[in-house]
PDB file of C-alpha atoms and ligand atoms in Angstrom:
ATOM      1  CA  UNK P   1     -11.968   2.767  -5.016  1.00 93.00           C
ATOM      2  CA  UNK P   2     -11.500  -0.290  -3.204  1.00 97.00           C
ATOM      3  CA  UNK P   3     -14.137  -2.717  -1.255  1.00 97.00           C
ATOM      4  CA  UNK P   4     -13.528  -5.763   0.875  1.00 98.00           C
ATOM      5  CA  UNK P   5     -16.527  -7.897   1.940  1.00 97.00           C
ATOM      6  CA  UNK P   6     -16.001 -10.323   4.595  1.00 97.00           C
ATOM      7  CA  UNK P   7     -12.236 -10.496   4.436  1.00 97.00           C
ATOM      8  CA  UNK P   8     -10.094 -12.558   6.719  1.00 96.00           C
ATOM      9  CA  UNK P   9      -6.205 -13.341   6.601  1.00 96.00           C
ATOM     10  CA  UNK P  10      -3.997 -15.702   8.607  1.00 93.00           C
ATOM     11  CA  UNK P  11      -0.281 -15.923   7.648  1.00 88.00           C
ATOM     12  CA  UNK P  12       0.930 -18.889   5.828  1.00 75.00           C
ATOM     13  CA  UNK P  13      -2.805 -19.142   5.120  1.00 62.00           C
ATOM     14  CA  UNK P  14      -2.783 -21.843   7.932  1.00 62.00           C
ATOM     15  CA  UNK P  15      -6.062 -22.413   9.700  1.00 62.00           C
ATOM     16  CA  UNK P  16      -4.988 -22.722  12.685  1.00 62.00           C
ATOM     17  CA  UNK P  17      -2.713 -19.473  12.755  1.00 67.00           C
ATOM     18  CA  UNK P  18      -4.404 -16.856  14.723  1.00 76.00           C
ATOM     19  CA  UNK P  19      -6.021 -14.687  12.238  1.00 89.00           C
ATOM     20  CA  UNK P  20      -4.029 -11.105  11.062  1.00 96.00           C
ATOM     21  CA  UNK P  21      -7.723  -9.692   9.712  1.00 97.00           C
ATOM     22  CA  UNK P  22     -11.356 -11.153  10.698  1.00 96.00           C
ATOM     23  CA  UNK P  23     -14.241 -10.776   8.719  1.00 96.00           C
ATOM     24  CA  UNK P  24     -13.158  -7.004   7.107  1.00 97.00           C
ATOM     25  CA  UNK P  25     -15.772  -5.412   5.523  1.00 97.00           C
ATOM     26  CA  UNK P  26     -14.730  -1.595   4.271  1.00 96.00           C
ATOM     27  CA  UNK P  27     -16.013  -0.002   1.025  1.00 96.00           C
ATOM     28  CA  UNK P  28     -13.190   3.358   0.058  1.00 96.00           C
ATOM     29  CA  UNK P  29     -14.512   5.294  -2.369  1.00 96.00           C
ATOM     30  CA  UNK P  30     -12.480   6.726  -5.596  1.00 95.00           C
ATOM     31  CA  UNK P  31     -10.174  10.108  -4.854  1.00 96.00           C
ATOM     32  CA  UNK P  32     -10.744   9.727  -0.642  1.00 96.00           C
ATOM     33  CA  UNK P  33      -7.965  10.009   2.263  1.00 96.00           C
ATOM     34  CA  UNK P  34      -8.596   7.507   4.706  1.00 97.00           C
ATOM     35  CA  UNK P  35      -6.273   6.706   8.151  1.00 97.00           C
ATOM     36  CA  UNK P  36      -5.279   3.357   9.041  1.00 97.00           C
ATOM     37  CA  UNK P  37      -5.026   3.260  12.671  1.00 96.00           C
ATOM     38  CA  UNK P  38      -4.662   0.871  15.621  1.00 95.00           C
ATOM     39  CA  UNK P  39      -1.957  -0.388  17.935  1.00 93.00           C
ATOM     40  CA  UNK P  40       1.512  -2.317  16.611  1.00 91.00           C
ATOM     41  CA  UNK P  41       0.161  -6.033  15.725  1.00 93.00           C
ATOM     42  CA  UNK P  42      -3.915  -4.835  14.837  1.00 95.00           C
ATOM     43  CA  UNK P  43      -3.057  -5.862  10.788  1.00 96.00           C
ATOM     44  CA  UNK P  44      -2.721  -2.401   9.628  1.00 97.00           C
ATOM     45  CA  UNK P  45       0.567  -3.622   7.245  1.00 96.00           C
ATOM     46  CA  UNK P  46      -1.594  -6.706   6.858  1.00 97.00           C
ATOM     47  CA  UNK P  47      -4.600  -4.766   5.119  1.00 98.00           C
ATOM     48  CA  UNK P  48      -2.177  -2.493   3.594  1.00 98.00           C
ATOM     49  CA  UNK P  49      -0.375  -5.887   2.241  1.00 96.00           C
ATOM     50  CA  UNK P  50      -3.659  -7.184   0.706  1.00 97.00           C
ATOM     51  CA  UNK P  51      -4.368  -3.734  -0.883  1.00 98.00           C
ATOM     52  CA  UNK P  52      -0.836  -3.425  -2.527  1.00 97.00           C
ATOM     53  CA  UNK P  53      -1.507  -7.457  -3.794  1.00 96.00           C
ATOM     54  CA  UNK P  54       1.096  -8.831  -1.928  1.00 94.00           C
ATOM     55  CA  UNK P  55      -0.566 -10.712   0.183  1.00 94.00           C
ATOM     56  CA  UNK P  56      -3.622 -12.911  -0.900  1.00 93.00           C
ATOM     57  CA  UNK P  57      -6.909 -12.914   1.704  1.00 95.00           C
ATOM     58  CA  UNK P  58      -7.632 -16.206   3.263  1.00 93.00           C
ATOM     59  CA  UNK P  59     -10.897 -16.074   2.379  1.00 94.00           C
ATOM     60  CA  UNK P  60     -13.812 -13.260   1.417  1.00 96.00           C
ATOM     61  CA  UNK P  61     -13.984 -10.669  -1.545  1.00 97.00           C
ATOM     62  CA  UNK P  62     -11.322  -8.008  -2.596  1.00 98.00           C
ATOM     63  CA  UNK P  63     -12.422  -5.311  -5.364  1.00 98.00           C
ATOM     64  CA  UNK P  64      -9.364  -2.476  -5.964  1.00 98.00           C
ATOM     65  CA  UNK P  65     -10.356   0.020  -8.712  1.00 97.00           C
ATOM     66  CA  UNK P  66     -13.473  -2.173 -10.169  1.00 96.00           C
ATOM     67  CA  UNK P  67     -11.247  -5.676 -10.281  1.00 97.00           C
ATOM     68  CA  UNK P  68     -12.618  -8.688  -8.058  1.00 97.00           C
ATOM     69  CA  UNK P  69      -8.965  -9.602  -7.241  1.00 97.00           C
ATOM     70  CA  UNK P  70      -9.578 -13.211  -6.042  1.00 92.00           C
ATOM     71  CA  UNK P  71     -10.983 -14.150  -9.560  1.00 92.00           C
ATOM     72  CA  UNK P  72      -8.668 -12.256 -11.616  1.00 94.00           C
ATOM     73  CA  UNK P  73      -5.859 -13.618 -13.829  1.00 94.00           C
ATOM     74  CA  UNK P  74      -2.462 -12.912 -13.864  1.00 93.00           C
ATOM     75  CA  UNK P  75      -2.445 -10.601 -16.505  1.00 95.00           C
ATOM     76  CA  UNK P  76      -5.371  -8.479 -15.161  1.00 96.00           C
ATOM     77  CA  UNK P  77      -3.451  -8.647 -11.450  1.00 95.00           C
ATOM     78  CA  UNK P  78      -0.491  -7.096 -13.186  1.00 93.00           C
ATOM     79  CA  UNK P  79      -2.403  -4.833 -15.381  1.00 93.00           C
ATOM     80  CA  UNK P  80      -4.158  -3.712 -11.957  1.00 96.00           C
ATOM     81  CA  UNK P  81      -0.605  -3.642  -9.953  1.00 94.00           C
ATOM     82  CA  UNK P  82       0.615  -1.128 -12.247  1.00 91.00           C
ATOM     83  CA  UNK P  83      -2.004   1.418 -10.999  1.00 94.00           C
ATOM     84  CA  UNK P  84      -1.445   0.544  -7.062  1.00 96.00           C
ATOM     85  CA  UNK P  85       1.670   2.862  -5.418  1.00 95.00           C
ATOM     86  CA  UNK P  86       2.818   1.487  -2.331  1.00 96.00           C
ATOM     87  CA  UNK P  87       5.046   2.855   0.284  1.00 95.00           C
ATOM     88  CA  UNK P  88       6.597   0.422   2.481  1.00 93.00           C
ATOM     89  CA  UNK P  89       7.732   0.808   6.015  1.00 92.00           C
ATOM     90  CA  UNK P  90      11.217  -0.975   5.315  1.00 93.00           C
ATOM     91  CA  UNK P  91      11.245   1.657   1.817  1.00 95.00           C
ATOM     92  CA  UNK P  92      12.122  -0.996   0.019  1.00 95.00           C
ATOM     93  CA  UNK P  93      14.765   1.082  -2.471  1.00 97.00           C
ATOM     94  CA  UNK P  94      17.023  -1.052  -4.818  1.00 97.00           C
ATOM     95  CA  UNK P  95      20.411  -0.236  -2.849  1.00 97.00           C
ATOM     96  CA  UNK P  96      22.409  -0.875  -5.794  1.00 97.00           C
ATOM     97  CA  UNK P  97      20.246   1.746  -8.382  1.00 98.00           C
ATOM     98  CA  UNK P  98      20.633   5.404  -8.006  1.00 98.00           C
ATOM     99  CA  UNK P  99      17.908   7.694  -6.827  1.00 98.00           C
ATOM    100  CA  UNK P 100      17.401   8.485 -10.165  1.00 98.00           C
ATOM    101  CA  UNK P 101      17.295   4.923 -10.829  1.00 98.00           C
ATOM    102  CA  UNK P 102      15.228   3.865  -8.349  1.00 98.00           C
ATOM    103  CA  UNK P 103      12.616   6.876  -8.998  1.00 98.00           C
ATOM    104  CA  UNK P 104      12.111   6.267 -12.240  1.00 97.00           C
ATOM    105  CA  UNK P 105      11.434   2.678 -11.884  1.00 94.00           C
ATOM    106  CA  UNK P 106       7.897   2.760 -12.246  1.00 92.00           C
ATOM    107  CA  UNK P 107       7.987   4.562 -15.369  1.00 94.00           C
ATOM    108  CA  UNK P 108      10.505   2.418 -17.025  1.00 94.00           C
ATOM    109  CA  UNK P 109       8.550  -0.475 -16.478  1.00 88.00           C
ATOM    110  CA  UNK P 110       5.552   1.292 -18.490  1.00 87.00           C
ATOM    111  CA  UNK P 111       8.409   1.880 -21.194  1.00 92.00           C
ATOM    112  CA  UNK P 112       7.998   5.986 -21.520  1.00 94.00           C
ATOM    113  CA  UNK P 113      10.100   7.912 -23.271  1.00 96.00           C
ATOM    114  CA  UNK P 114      13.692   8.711 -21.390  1.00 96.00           C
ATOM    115  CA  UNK P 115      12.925  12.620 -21.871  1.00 97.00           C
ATOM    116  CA  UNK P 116      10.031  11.990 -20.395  1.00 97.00           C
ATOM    117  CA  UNK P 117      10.902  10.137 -17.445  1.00 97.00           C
ATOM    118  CA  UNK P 118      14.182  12.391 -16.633  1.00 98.00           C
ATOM    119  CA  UNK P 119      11.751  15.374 -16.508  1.00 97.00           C
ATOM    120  CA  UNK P 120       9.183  13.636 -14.451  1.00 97.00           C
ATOM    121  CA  UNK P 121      11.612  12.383 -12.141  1.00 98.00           C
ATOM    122  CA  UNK P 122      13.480  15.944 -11.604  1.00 97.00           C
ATOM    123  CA  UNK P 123       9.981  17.361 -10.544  1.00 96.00           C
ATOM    124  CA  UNK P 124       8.650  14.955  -8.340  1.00 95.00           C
ATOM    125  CA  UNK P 125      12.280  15.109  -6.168  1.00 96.00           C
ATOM    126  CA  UNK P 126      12.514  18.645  -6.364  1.00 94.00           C
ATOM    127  CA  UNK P 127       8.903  18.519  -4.861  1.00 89.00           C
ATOM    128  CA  UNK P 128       9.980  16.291  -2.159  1.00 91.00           C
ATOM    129  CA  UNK P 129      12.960  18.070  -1.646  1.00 92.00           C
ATOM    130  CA  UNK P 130      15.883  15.689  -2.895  1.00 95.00           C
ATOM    131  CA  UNK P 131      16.537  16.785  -6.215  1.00 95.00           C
ATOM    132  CA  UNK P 132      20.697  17.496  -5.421  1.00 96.00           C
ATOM    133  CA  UNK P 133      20.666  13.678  -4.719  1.00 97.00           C
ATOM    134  CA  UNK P 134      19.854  12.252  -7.677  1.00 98.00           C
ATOM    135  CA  UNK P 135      23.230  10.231  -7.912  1.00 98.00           C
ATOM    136  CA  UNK P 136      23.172   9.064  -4.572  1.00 98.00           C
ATOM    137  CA  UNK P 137      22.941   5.240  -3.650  1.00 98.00           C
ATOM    138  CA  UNK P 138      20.191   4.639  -1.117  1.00 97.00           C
ATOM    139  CA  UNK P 139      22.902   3.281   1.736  1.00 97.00           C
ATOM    140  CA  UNK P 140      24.262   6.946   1.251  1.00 97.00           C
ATOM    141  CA  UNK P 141      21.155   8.639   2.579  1.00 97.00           C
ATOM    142  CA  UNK P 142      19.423   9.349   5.889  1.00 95.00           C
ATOM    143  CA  UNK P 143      16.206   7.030   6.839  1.00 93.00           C
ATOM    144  CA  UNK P 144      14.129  10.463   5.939  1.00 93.00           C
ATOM    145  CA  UNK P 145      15.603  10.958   2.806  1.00 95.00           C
ATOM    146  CA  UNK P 146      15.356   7.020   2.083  1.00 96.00           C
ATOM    147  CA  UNK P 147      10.739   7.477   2.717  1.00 94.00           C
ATOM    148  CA  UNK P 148      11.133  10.682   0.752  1.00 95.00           C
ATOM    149  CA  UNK P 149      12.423   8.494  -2.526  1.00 96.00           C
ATOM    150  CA  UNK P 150      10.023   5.694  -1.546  1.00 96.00           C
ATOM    151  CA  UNK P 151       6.953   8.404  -1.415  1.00 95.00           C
ATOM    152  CA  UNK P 152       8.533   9.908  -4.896  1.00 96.00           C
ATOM    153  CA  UNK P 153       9.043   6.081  -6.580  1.00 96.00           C
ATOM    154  CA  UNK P 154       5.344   5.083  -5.373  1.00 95.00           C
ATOM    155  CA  UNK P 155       3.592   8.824  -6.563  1.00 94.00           C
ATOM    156  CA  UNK P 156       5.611   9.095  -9.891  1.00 94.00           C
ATOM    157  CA  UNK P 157       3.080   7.337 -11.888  1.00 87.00           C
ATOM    158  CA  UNK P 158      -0.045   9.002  -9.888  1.00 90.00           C
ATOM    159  CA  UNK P 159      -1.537   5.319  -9.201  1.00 95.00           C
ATOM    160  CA  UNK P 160      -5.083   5.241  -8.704  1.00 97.00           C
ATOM    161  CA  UNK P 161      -5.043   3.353  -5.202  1.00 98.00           C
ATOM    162  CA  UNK P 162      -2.071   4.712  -2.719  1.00 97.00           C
ATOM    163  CA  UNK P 163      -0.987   2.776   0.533  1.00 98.00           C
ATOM    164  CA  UNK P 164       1.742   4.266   2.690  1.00 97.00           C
ATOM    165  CA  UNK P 165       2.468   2.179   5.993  1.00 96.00           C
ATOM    166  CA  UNK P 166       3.789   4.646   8.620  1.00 94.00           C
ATOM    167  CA  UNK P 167       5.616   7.066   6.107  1.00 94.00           C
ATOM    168  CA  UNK P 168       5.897   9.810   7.871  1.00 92.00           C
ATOM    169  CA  UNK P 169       8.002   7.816  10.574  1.00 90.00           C
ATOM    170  CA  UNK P 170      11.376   9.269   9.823  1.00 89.00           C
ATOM    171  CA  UNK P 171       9.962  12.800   8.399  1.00 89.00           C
ATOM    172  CA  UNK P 172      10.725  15.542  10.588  1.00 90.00           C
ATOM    173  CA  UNK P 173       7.204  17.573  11.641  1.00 89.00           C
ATOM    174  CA  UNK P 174       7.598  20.251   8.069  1.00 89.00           C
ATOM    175  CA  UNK P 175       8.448  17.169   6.110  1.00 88.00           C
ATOM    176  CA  UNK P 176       5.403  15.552   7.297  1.00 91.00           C
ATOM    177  CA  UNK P 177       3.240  18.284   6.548  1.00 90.00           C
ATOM    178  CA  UNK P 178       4.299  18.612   3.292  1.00 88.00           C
ATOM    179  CA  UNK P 179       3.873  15.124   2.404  1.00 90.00           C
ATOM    180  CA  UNK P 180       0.132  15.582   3.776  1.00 93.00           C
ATOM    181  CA  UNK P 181      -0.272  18.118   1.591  1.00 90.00           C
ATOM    182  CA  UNK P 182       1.090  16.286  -1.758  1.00 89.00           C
ATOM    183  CA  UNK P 183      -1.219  13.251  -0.179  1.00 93.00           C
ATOM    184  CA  UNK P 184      -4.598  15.996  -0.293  1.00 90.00           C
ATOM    185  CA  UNK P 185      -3.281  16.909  -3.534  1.00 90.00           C
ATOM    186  CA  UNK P 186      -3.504  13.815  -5.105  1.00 91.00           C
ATOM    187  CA  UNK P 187      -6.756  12.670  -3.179  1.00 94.00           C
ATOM    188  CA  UNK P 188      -8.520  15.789  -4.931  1.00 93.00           C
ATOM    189  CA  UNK P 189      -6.932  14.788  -8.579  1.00 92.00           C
ATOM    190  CA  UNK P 190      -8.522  11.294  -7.734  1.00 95.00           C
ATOM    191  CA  UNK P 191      -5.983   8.955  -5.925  1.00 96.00           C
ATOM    192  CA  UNK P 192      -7.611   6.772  -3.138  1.00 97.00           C
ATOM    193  CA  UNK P 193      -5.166   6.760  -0.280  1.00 97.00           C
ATOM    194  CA  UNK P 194      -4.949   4.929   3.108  1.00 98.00           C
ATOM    195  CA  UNK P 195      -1.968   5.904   5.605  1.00 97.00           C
ATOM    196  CA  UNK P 196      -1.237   3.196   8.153  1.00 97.00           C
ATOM    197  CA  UNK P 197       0.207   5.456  11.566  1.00 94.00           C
ATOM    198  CA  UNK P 198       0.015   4.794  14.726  1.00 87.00           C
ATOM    199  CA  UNK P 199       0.976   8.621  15.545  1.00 85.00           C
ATOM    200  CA  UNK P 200      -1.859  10.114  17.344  1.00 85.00           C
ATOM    201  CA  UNK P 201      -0.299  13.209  17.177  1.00 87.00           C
ATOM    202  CA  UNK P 202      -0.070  13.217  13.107  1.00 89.00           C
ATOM    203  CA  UNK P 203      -3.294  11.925  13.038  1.00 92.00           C
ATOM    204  CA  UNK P 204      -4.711  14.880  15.741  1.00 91.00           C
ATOM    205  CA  UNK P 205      -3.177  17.648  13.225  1.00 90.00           C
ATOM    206  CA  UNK P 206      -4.322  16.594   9.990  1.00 91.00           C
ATOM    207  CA  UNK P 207      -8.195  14.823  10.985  1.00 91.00           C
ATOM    208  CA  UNK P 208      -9.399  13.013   8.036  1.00 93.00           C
ATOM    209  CA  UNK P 209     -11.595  10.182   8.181  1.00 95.00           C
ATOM    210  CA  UNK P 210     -10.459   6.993   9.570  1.00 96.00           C
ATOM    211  CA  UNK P 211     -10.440   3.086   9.655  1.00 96.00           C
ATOM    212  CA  UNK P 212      -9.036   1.853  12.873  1.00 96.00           C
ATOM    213  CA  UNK P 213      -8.175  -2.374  13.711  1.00 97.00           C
ATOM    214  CA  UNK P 214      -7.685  -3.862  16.779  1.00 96.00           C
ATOM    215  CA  UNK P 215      -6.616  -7.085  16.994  1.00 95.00           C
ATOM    216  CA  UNK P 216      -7.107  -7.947  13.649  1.00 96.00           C
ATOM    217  CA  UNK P 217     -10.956  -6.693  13.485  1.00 97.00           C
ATOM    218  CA  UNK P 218     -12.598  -3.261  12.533  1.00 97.00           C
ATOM    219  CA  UNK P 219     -13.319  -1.332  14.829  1.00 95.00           C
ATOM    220  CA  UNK P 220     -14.480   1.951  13.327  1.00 89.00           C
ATOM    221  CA  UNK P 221     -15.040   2.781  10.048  1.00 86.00           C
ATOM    222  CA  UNK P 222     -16.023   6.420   8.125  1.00 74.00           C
ATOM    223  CA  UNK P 223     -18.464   6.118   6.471  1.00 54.00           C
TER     224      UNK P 223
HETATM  225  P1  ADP X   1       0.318  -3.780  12.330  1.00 96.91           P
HETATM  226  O1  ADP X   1       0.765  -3.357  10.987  1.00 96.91           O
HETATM  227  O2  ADP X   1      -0.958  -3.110  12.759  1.00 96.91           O
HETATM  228  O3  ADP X   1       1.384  -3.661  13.368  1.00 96.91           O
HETATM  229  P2  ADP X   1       0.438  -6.468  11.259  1.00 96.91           P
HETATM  230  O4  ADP X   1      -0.472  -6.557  10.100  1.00 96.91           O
HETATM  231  O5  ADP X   1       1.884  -6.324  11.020  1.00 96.91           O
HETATM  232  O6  ADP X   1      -0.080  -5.334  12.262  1.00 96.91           O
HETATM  233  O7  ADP X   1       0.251  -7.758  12.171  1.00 96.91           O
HETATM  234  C1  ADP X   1      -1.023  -8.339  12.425  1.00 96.91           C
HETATM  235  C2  ADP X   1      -0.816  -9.690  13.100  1.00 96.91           C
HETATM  236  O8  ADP X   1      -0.138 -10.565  12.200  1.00 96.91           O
HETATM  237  C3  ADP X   1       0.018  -9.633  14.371  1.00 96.91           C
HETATM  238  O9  ADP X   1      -0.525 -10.544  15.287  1.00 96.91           O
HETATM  239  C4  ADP X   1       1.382 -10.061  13.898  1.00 96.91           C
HETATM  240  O10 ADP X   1       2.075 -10.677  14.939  1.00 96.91           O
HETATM  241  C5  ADP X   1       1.057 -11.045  12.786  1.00 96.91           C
HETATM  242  N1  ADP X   1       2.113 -11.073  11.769  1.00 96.91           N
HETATM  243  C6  ADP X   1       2.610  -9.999  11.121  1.00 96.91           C
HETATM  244  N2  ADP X   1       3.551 -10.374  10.224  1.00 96.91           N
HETATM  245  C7  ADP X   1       3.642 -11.727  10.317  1.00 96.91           C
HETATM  246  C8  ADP X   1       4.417 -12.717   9.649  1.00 96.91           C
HETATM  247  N3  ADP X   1       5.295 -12.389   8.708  1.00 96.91           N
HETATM  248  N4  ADP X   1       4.223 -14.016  10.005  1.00 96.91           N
HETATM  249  C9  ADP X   1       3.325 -14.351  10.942  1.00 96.91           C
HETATM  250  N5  ADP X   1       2.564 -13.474  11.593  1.00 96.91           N
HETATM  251  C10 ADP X   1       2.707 -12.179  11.304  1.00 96.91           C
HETATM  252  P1  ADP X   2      11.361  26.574   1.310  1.00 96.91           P
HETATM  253  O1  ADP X   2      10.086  26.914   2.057  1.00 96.91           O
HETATM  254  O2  ADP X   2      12.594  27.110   1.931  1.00 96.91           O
HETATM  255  O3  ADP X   2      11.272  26.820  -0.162  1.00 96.91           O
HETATM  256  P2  ADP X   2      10.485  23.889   1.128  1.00 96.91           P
HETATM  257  O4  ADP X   2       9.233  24.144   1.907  1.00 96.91           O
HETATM  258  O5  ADP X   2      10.382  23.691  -0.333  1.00 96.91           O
HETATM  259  O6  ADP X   2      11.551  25.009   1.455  1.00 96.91           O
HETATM  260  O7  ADP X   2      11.239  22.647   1.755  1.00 96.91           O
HETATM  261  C1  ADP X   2      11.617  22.674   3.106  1.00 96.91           C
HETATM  262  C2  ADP X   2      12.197  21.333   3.464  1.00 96.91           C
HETATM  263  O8  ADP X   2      11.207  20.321   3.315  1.00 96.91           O
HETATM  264  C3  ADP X   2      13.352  20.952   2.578  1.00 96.91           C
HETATM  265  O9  ADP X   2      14.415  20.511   3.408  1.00 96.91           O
HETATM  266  C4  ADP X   2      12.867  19.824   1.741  1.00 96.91           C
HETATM  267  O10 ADP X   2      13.893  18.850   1.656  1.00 96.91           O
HETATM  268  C5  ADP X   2      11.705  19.273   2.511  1.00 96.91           C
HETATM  269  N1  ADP X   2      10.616  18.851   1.639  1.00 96.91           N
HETATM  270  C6  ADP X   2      10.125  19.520   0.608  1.00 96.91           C
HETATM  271  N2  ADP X   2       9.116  18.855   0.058  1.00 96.91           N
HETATM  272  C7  ADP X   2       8.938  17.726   0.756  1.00 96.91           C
HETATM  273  C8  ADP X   2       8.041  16.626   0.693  1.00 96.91           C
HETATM  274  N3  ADP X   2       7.096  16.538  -0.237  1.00 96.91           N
HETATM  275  N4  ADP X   2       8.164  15.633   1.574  1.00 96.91           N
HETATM  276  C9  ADP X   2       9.095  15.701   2.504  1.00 96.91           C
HETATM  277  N5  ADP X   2       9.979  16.718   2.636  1.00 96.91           N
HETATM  278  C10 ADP X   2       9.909  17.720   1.777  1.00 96.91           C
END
């Protein structure tokens, strides 16, 4: 679960930068699908940002998965990191590491077994469809194969908290549908996810409950 109380966020932290988020308050309980939705520029990437702790709120109270992030220590921040998947618009895929490589990432850095990783890895990208790629450099593959190893990299681990910003953008409409389902999935084995889209459409075909921004403030929230 996550909860933000009062949360507002200005780039560069400058005060007199027109604020990305004002005065969020949302409280996401544990194993729930939530939408993220609002126009380009309403701070959907910016909340997403703050939930993936890359970017620090300017001022108010963060809480992902019981931690009160502005008061935590480093350790505790990584410690908390480690359960957090993120998917990232851009992918963000190591362009000089396999697929392979790049998949198994996550679990490397929690030091499991190779056997175990190799076997995780081949059944998360035959699930996602990629699994005669394995060798392939990112450059080498199409923008929807590149979110398919980014959604496969941040739901290897099965994090706790989930954020995906836009990924469906380069999935073609069975792709998409299938990644909703794997997203259900792991909502009902306990993941918390929130899916940043500015597709009505998508949004139309699958209705879950949703948290929509405009221009930086909340303007509807499930509850
Ligand atoms: P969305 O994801 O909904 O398109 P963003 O969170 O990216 O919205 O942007 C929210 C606001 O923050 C916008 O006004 C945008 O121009 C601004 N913004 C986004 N990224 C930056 C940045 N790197 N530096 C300064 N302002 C930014
Ligand atoms: P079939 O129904 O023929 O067994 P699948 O439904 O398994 O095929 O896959 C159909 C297509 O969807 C494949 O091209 C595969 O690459 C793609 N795909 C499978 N799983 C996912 C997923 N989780 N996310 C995105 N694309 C997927």
């Amino acid at each position: 679960m996550f909860r933000l109380h009062d949360v507002s966020y200005a780039y560069g932290g400058s005060r007199t930068a027109q604020a990305a988020l004002s005065h969020i308050s949302l409280d996401v309980p544990q194993g729930e699908f939530r939408w993220l939705l609002g126009p380009s520029g309403a701070g959907k990437s910016s909340l997403l940002s703050i939930l993936a702790l890359e970017a620090q709120a300017s001022a108010g109270m963060v809480e992902i998965l019981g931690v009160p992030v502005m008061q935590a220590r480093r350790g505790a921040l990584a410690r908390l990191r480690r359960r957090i998947g993120a998917v990232y618009q851009d992918f963000r895929l190591l362009p000089d590491l396999n697929v392979f490589d790049n998949v198994a990432l996550p679990l490397r850095l929690q030091h499991r077994a190779e056997a175990e990783i190799s076997h995780e890895v081949h059944a998360i990208m035959k699930w996602v469809g990629l699994e005669t790629r394995l060798d392939a450099l990112p450059p080498q593959l199409s923008g929807g194969e590149q979110q398919r190893v980014a959604i496969a990299r941040a739901v290897i681990y099965r994090p706790a908290l989930l954020v995906a910003d836009e990924p469906t953008n380069a999935l073609d409409d069975r792709q998409a549908a299938r990644l909703l389902a794997m997203f259900h999935r792991l909502a009902e084995l306990g993941t918390t996810i929130v899916v940043a889209t500015h597709n009505d459409s998508i949004v139309r075909k699958y209705p879950a409950p949703a948290i929509e921004l405009a221009h930086g403030h909340l303007v509807r929230d499930y509850r």
